[in-house]
Amino acid sequence: MFYRQVSDWDDAYANGANIPQGDRWPDAWVAPAQAYRDALSAAGRAELDIPYGDGARNHFDLFLPEGKPAGLVVFIHGGFWLKLDKSFWSHLAAGAVDSGYAVAMPSYTLCPENSISGIVREIGAAVTAAAGRVDGPLVLTGHSAGGHLASRMACETSPLPADVRARLRHVLSISGVHDLRPMMKTAMNEGLKITQEEAQAESPALLAPIPGVRLTCWVGASERGEFLRQNALLANVWVGLGAQTAAVEEPDRHHFDVIDGLADSSHQIVRCLLTA
């Protein structure tokens, strides 16, 4: 019989320190993201810094395919709700854009200036604003904290209005943190300030899904055990609540390179993302 117990919660969620040359990220994303924004701007297919609220970070970038979009993908960035912004990830829109979809990438007000509940409301406003600009089916995806926020949009207590919820076809949470309670045991909670009440209200794994939602939880097979557990957790809980779910562990991928496939229209993660 094998028992598991986490003794060091900070190490359990530490990615860079447990990946060879992990200190290359997030800087490794800066140049390809800028190059993609420049290329689509030059082609007249990028609209940058579209406001969706009054906050300094309440803006999203919208990348457009050639011709009429087949639908809208919204990618929500990670950074443990504490850091980074939309500018690091632009190149990851390429797979969906090349497949004929528009892609919106929002920033949001970070903790501790904001709460996770406040971020959830901002992302709801961002998705709603982007959906108002692009017709058709809606697909949500996000990485790490962004995976939490994407799946949170598909809960019964989602901030999305009814007409936007009705367009939601798929949620792909990549390395998502779906139960916030363990984060309360980390040093990061100094900035996150998660309470038991907020964890209960904002953890997708503790909430019911929107009826009829389809969820894919995707993680790198080489990630920390906590990310593997969080990935399986939400898919397992929500299938018991009537959702259509799948859990994928992509071989030979860690927390930072698991998102690379989003830039390639032929990659399995893009094909999964856009499958009706």
mmCIF file of C-alpha atoms in Angstrom:
data_model
loop_
_atom_site.group_PDB
_atom_site.id
_atom_site.type_symbol
_atom_site.label_atom_id
_atom_site.label_comp_id
_atom_site.label_asym_id
_atom_site.label_seq_id
_atom_site.Cartn_x
_atom_site.Cartn_y
_atom_site.Cartn_z
ATOM 1 C CA MET A 1 0.000 0.000 0.000
ATOM 2 C CA PHE A 2 1.346 3.436 -0.975
ATOM 3 C CA TYR A 3 0.368 6.576 0.909
ATOM 4 C CA ARG A 4 0.942 10.101 -0.350
ATOM 5 C CA GLN A 5 1.192 13.283 1.652
ATOM 6 C CA VAL A 6 2.480 16.732 0.720
ATOM 7 C CA SER A 7 4.950 18.097 3.270
ATOM 8 C CA ASP A 8 6.199 21.160 1.372
ATOM 9 C CA TRP A 9 3.381 23.018 -0.379
ATOM 10 C CA ASP A 10 5.678 25.693 -1.796
ATOM 11 C CA ASP A 11 7.795 23.058 -3.542
ATOM 12 C CA ALA A 12 4.678 21.220 -4.695
ATOM 13 C CA TYR A 13 3.699 24.240 -6.816
ATOM 14 C CA ALA A 14 7.231 25.398 -7.731
ATOM 15 C CA ASN A 15 7.694 24.955 -11.470
ATOM 16 C CA GLY A 16 10.866 26.741 -12.581
ATOM 17 C CA ALA A 17 12.974 25.353 -9.751
ATOM 18 C CA ASN A 18 12.048 21.800 -10.735
ATOM 19 C CA ILE A 19 12.577 22.116 -14.512
ATOM 20 C CA PRO A 20 16.095 21.989 -16.044
ATOM 21 C CA GLN A 21 17.009 25.552 -17.062
ATOM 22 C CA GLY A 22 13.562 26.580 -15.848
ATOM 23 C CA ASP A 23 14.764 30.135 -15.350
ATOM 24 C CA ARG A 24 14.548 30.639 -19.144
ATOM 25 C CA TRP A 25 10.824 31.252 -18.755
ATOM 26 C CA PRO A 26 8.906 33.523 -19.006
ATOM 27 C CA ASP A 27 11.559 35.507 -20.930
ATOM 28 C CA ALA A 28 11.651 32.817 -23.639
ATOM 29 C CA TRP A 29 8.123 33.797 -24.684
ATOM 30 C CA VAL A 30 8.770 37.514 -25.139
ATOM 31 C CA ALA A 31 10.423 37.544 -28.591
ATOM 32 C CA PRO A 32 8.065 35.099 -30.364
ATOM 33 C CA ALA A 33 5.051 36.874 -28.884
ATOM 34 C CA GLN A 34 6.275 40.273 -30.107
ATOM 35 C CA ALA A 35 7.104 38.868 -33.539
ATOM 36 C CA TYR A 36 3.596 37.449 -33.881
ATOM 37 C CA ARG A 37 1.948 40.713 -32.866
ATOM 38 C CA ASP A 38 4.125 42.592 -35.345
ATOM 39 C CA ALA A 39 3.337 40.169 -38.174
ATOM 40 C CA LEU A 40 -0.425 40.223 -37.660
ATOM 41 C CA SER A 41 -0.454 43.977 -37.139
ATOM 42 C CA ALA A 42 1.386 44.432 -40.437
ATOM 43 C CA ALA A 43 -1.214 42.202 -42.106
ATOM 44 C CA GLY A 44 -4.076 44.235 -40.612
ATOM 45 C CA ARG A 45 -5.284 41.258 -38.582
ATOM 46 C CA ALA A 46 -4.468 42.397 -35.030
ATOM 47 C CA GLU A 47 -6.434 44.775 -32.829
ATOM 48 C CA LEU A 48 -4.403 45.559 -29.717
ATOM 49 C CA ASP A 49 -5.337 46.909 -26.295
ATOM 50 C CA ILE A 50 -9.102 46.823 -26.730
ATOM 51 C CA PRO A 51 -10.644 48.010 -23.430
ATOM 52 C CA TYR A 52 -13.168 45.855 -21.592
ATOM 53 C CA GLY A 53 -13.253 47.745 -18.279
ATOM 54 C CA ASP A 54 -11.937 50.757 -16.416
ATOM 55 C CA GLY A 55 -8.795 49.217 -14.896
ATOM 56 C CA ALA A 56 -5.307 49.906 -16.246
ATOM 57 C CA ARG A 57 -4.943 46.226 -17.201
ATOM 58 C CA ASN A 58 -8.493 45.785 -18.497
ATOM 59 C CA HIS A 59 -7.546 45.325 -22.150
ATOM 60 C CA PHE A 60 -7.392 42.434 -24.594
ATOM 61 C CA ASP A 61 -5.667 41.784 -27.900
ATOM 62 C CA LEU A 62 -7.669 40.270 -30.748
ATOM 63 C CA PHE A 63 -5.992 38.285 -33.525
ATOM 64 C CA LEU A 64 -8.012 37.597 -36.659
ATOM 65 C CA PRO A 65 -7.809 34.905 -39.344
ATOM 66 C CA GLU A 66 -8.022 35.547 -43.047
ATOM 67 C CA GLY A 67 -11.700 35.819 -43.899
ATOM 68 C CA LYS A 68 -14.695 35.544 -41.562
ATOM 69 C CA PRO A 69 -13.848 33.858 -38.241
ATOM 70 C CA ALA A 70 -15.294 30.396 -37.642
ATOM 71 C CA GLY A 71 -15.682 31.369 -33.977
ATOM 72 C CA LEU A 72 -13.815 32.835 -31.027
ATOM 73 C CA VAL A 73 -11.106 31.387 -28.796
ATOM 74 C CA VAL A 74 -10.195 33.222 -25.578
ATOM 75 C CA PHE A 75 -6.800 32.393 -24.047
ATOM 76 C CA ILE A 76 -6.308 33.400 -20.400
ATOM 77 C CA HIS A 77 -2.738 33.699 -19.151
ATOM 78 C CA GLY A 78 -1.232 32.277 -15.978
ATOM 79 C CA GLY A 79 1.310 33.505 -13.461
ATOM 80 C CA PHE A 80 -0.413 32.340 -10.248
ATOM 81 C CA TRP A 81 -2.766 35.358 -10.441
ATOM 82 C CA LEU A 82 0.243 37.439 -9.292
ATOM 83 C CA LYS A 83 2.287 38.282 -12.397
ATOM 84 C CA LEU A 84 2.615 38.482 -16.207
ATOM 85 C CA ASP A 85 0.174 39.874 -18.776
ATOM 86 C CA LYS A 86 -1.205 39.224 -22.244
ATOM 87 C CA SER A 87 1.991 40.298 -24.032
ATOM 88 C CA PHE A 88 3.881 37.058 -23.247
ATOM 89 C CA TRP A 89 1.561 34.710 -25.114
ATOM 90 C CA SER A 90 0.548 36.260 -28.454
ATOM 91 C CA HIS A 91 2.305 33.604 -30.569
ATOM 92 C CA LEU A 92 0.134 30.917 -28.973
ATOM 93 C CA ALA A 93 -2.820 32.295 -30.950
ATOM 94 C CA ALA A 94 -1.276 31.035 -34.197
ATOM 95 C CA GLY A 95 -2.710 27.508 -34.152
ATOM 96 C CA ALA A 96 -6.308 28.655 -33.751
ATOM 97 C CA VAL A 97 -5.928 31.683 -36.049
ATOM 98 C CA ASP A 98 -4.452 29.500 -38.792
ATOM 99 C CA SER A 99 -7.462 27.205 -38.290
ATOM 100 C CA GLY A 100 -9.846 30.067 -39.023
ATOM 101 C CA TYR A 101 -10.706 31.272 -35.497
ATOM 102 C CA ALA A 102 -10.311 34.693 -33.918
ATOM 103 C CA VAL A 103 -8.304 34.655 -30.683
ATOM 104 C CA ALA A 104 -8.688 37.122 -27.814
ATOM 105 C CA MET A 105 -6.039 37.416 -25.094
ATOM 106 C CA PRO A 106 -6.916 39.552 -22.057
ATOM 107 C CA SER A 107 -4.841 40.961 -19.227
ATOM 108 C CA TYR A 108 -6.396 41.415 -15.793
ATOM 109 C CA THR A 109 -5.692 43.215 -12.528
ATOM 110 C CA LEU A 110 -3.321 41.042 -10.498
ATOM 111 C CA CYS A 111 -3.273 40.111 -6.831
ATOM 112 C CA PRO A 112 -2.737 41.579 -4.293
ATOM 113 C CA GLU A 113 -4.269 44.691 -5.864
ATOM 114 C CA ASN A 114 -7.157 42.459 -6.860
ATOM 115 C CA SER A 115 -8.682 39.331 -5.326
ATOM 116 C CA ILE A 116 -9.191 36.084 -7.211
ATOM 117 C CA SER A 117 -12.931 36.772 -7.043
ATOM 118 C CA GLY A 118 -12.265 40.154 -8.633
ATOM 119 C CA ILE A 119 -10.139 38.564 -11.358
ATOM 120 C CA VAL A 120 -12.969 36.119 -12.107
ATOM 121 C CA ARG A 121 -15.331 39.065 -12.605
ATOM 122 C CA GLU A 122 -12.816 40.838 -14.868
ATOM 123 C CA ILE A 123 -12.325 37.754 -17.032
ATOM 124 C CA GLY A 124 -16.087 37.426 -17.310
ATOM 125 C CA ALA A 125 -16.202 41.010 -18.607
ATOM 126 C CA ALA A 126 -13.305 40.359 -21.002
ATOM 127 C CA VAL A 127 -14.893 37.230 -22.476
ATOM 128 C CA THR A 128 -18.217 39.034 -22.849
ATOM 129 C CA ALA A 129 -16.606 42.004 -24.585
ATOM 130 C CA ALA A 130 -14.633 39.783 -26.971
ATOM 131 C CA ALA A 131 -17.738 37.703 -27.723
ATOM 132 C CA GLY A 132 -19.505 40.907 -28.671
ATOM 133 C CA ARG A 133 -16.967 41.464 -31.440
ATOM 134 C CA VAL A 134 -16.850 37.949 -32.936
ATOM 135 C CA ASP A 135 -19.828 35.764 -33.815
ATOM 136 C CA GLY A 136 -20.037 32.000 -33.647
ATOM 137 C CA PRO A 137 -19.077 29.316 -31.146
ATOM 138 C CA LEU A 138 -16.980 30.253 -28.116
ATOM 139 C CA VAL A 139 -14.016 28.233 -26.845
ATOM 140 C CA LEU A 140 -12.116 29.065 -23.666
ATOM 141 C CA THR A 141 -8.601 28.005 -22.757
ATOM 142 C CA GLY A 142 -5.966 29.092 -20.275
ATOM 143 C CA HIS A 143 -2.717 28.004 -18.677
ATOM 144 C CA SER A 144 -2.084 27.399 -14.960
ATOM 145 C CA ALA A 145 -3.979 30.188 -13.147
ATOM 146 C CA GLY A 146 -5.524 30.849 -16.574
ATOM 147 C CA GLY A 147 -6.764 27.250 -16.607
ATOM 148 C CA HIS A 148 -8.525 27.962 -13.337
ATOM 149 C CA LEU A 149 -10.085 31.113 -14.803
ATOM 150 C CA ALA A 150 -11.189 29.390 -18.020
ATOM 151 C CA SER A 151 -12.895 26.559 -16.154
ATOM 152 C CA ARG A 152 -14.376 29.026 -13.653
ATOM 153 C CA MET A 153 -16.256 30.628 -16.570
ATOM 154 C CA ALA A 154 -18.044 27.286 -17.109
ATOM 155 C CA CYS A 155 -19.385 26.976 -13.545
ATOM 156 C CA GLU A 156 -23.040 27.507 -12.680
ATOM 157 C CA THR A 157 -21.987 30.689 -10.855
ATOM 158 C CA SER A 158 -20.138 31.976 -13.926
ATOM 159 C CA PRO A 159 -20.124 35.757 -14.422
ATOM 160 C CA LEU A 160 -20.888 35.224 -18.118
ATOM 161 C CA PRO A 161 -24.350 36.377 -19.232
ATOM 162 C CA ALA A 162 -26.805 33.790 -20.515
ATOM 163 C CA ASP A 163 -26.311 34.600 -24.211
ATOM 164 C CA VAL A 164 -22.539 34.153 -23.944
ATOM 165 C CA ARG A 165 -22.866 30.930 -21.936
ATOM 166 C CA ALA A 166 -25.125 29.584 -24.675
ATOM 167 C CA ARG A 167 -22.294 29.976 -27.197
ATOM 168 C CA LEU A 168 -19.726 28.108 -25.062
ATOM 169 C CA ARG A 169 -18.673 24.909 -26.819
ATOM 170 C CA HIS A 170 -15.504 23.766 -25.071
ATOM 171 C CA VAL A 171 -13.201 24.609 -22.168
ATOM 172 C CA LEU A 172 -9.577 23.447 -22.363
ATOM 173 C CA SER A 173 -7.816 23.976 -19.037
ATOM 174 C CA ILE A 174 -4.055 23.546 -19.411
ATOM 175 C CA SER A 175 -2.184 22.749 -16.173
ATOM 176 C CA GLY A 176 -5.041 24.363 -14.312
ATOM 177 C CA VAL A 177 -5.321 24.913 -10.565
ATOM 178 C CA HIS A 178 -8.913 23.849 -10.003
ATOM 179 C CA ASP A 179 -8.999 23.615 -6.196
ATOM 180 C CA LEU A 180 -7.685 26.774 -4.526
ATOM 181 C CA ARG A 181 -7.484 25.342 -1.017
ATOM 182 C CA PRO A 182 -3.882 24.049 -1.349
ATOM 183 C CA MET A 183 -2.768 27.521 -2.436
ATOM 184 C CA MET A 184 -3.723 28.769 1.027
ATOM 185 C CA LYS A 185 -0.839 26.659 2.404
ATOM 186 C CA THR A 186 1.806 28.288 0.199
ATOM 187 C CA ALA A 187 3.848 31.442 0.748
ATOM 188 C CA MET A 188 2.111 32.857 -2.327
ATOM 189 C CA ASN A 189 -1.015 33.300 -0.271
ATOM 190 C CA GLU A 190 0.625 36.348 1.281
ATOM 191 C CA GLY A 191 -0.227 38.064 -2.002
ATOM 192 C CA LEU A 192 -3.242 35.988 -3.018
ATOM 193 C CA LYS A 193 -5.005 36.358 0.339
ATOM 194 C CA ILE A 194 -7.311 33.425 -0.367
ATOM 195 C CA THR A 195 -9.725 32.683 2.455
ATOM 196 C CA GLN A 196 -11.656 29.473 3.019
ATOM 197 C CA GLU A 197 -14.804 31.272 1.855
ATOM 198 C CA GLU A 198 -13.178 32.469 -1.367
ATOM 199 C CA ALA A 199 -11.665 29.047 -2.060
ATOM 200 C CA GLN A 200 -15.119 27.515 -1.750
ATOM 201 C CA ALA A 201 -16.696 30.158 -3.992
ATOM 202 C CA GLU A 202 -13.999 30.242 -6.700
ATOM 203 C CA SER A 203 -12.684 26.660 -7.009
ATOM 204 C CA PRO A 204 -14.202 24.958 -10.068
ATOM 205 C CA ALA A 205 -13.663 21.558 -8.440
ATOM 206 C CA LEU A 206 -16.002 22.639 -5.626
ATOM 207 C CA LEU A 207 -18.656 24.022 -7.975
ATOM 208 C CA ALA A 208 -21.147 22.577 -10.437
ATOM 209 C CA PRO A 209 -20.579 23.003 -14.192
ATOM 210 C CA ILE A 210 -22.918 24.734 -16.613
ATOM 211 C CA PRO A 211 -25.265 22.047 -17.998
ATOM 212 C CA GLY A 212 -23.966 20.537 -21.217
ATOM 213 C CA VAL A 213 -20.426 21.895 -20.907
ATOM 214 C CA ARG A 214 -17.524 19.959 -22.431
ATOM 215 C CA LEU A 215 -14.242 20.123 -20.515
ATOM 216 C CA THR A 216 -10.749 18.927 -21.351
ATOM 217 C CA CYS A 217 -8.072 19.063 -18.643
ATOM 218 C CA TRP A 218 -4.615 18.928 -20.226
ATOM 219 C CA VAL A 219 -1.282 18.702 -18.405
ATOM 220 C CA GLY A 220 2.318 17.817 -19.179
ATOM 221 C CA ALA A 221 3.160 14.308 -17.998
ATOM 222 C CA SER A 222 6.446 15.636 -16.564
ATOM 223 C CA GLU A 223 4.774 18.279 -14.373
ATOM 224 C CA ARG A 224 4.729 18.418 -10.594
ATOM 225 C CA GLY A 225 2.508 15.881 -8.903
ATOM 226 C CA GLU A 226 0.123 18.585 -7.705
ATOM 227 C CA PHE A 227 -0.563 19.748 -11.260
ATOM 228 C CA LEU A 228 -1.200 16.161 -12.345
ATOM 229 C CA ARG A 229 -3.582 15.732 -9.408
ATOM 230 C CA GLN A 230 -5.377 19.029 -10.052
ATOM 231 C CA ASN A 231 -5.748 18.079 -13.728
ATOM 232 C CA ALA A 232 -7.373 14.725 -12.997
ATOM 233 C CA LEU A 233 -9.441 16.176 -10.150
ATOM 234 C CA LEU A 234 -11.679 18.523 -12.119
ATOM 235 C CA ALA A 235 -12.317 16.090 -14.954
ATOM 236 C CA ASN A 236 -13.232 13.425 -12.406
ATOM 237 C CA VAL A 237 -15.525 15.654 -10.331
ATOM 238 C CA TRP A 238 -17.346 17.241 -13.244
ATOM 239 C CA VAL A 239 -18.033 13.985 -15.077
ATOM 240 C CA GLY A 240 -19.899 12.966 -11.921
ATOM 241 C CA LEU A 241 -21.967 16.147 -12.233
ATOM 242 C CA GLY A 242 -23.064 15.484 -15.805
ATOM 243 C CA ALA A 243 -20.341 17.208 -17.841
ATOM 244 C CA GLN A 244 -18.508 15.618 -20.757
ATOM 245 C CA THR A 245 -14.866 15.548 -19.643
ATOM 246 C CA ALA A 246 -11.452 14.202 -20.555
ATOM 247 C CA ALA A 247 -8.075 14.327 -18.798
ATOM 248 C CA VAL A 248 -4.916 14.270 -20.919
ATOM 249 C CA GLU A 249 -1.285 13.924 -19.794
ATOM 250 C CA GLU A 250 0.893 14.924 -22.751
ATOM 251 C CA PRO A 251 4.148 12.916 -22.750
ATOM 252 C CA ASP A 252 7.517 14.644 -22.369
ATOM 253 C CA ARG A 253 6.020 18.050 -21.529
ATOM 254 C CA HIS A 254 6.591 20.161 -18.442
ATOM 255 C CA HIS A 255 4.680 23.150 -17.075
ATOM 256 C CA PHE A 256 6.239 25.688 -19.440
ATOM 257 C CA ASP A 257 6.436 23.841 -22.765
ATOM 258 C CA VAL A 258 3.036 22.135 -22.481
ATOM 259 C CA ILE A 259 1.486 25.222 -24.125
ATOM 260 C CA ASP A 260 3.864 25.268 -27.124
ATOM 261 C CA GLY A 261 1.506 23.204 -29.264
ATOM 262 C CA LEU A 262 -1.055 26.028 -29.285
ATOM 263 C CA ALA A 263 1.138 27.803 -31.851
ATOM 264 C CA ASP A 264 0.823 24.910 -34.350
ATOM 265 C CA SER A 265 -2.475 24.306 -36.144
ATOM 266 C CA SER A 266 -1.583 20.645 -36.697
ATOM 267 C CA HIS A 267 -0.758 19.918 -33.054
ATOM 268 C CA GLN A 268 -3.089 17.636 -31.112
ATOM 269 C CA ILE A 269 -3.820 20.306 -28.497
ATOM 270 C CA VAL A 270 -5.176 22.673 -31.171
ATOM 271 C CA ARG A 271 -7.181 19.942 -32.824
ATOM 272 C CA CYS A 272 -8.638 19.059 -29.401
ATOM 273 C CA LEU A 273 -9.338 22.711 -28.601
ATOM 274 C CA LEU A 274 -11.332 23.303 -31.777
ATOM 275 C CA THR A 275 -13.158 19.979 -32.097
ATOM 276 C CA ALA A 276 -16.899 20.633 -31.916
#
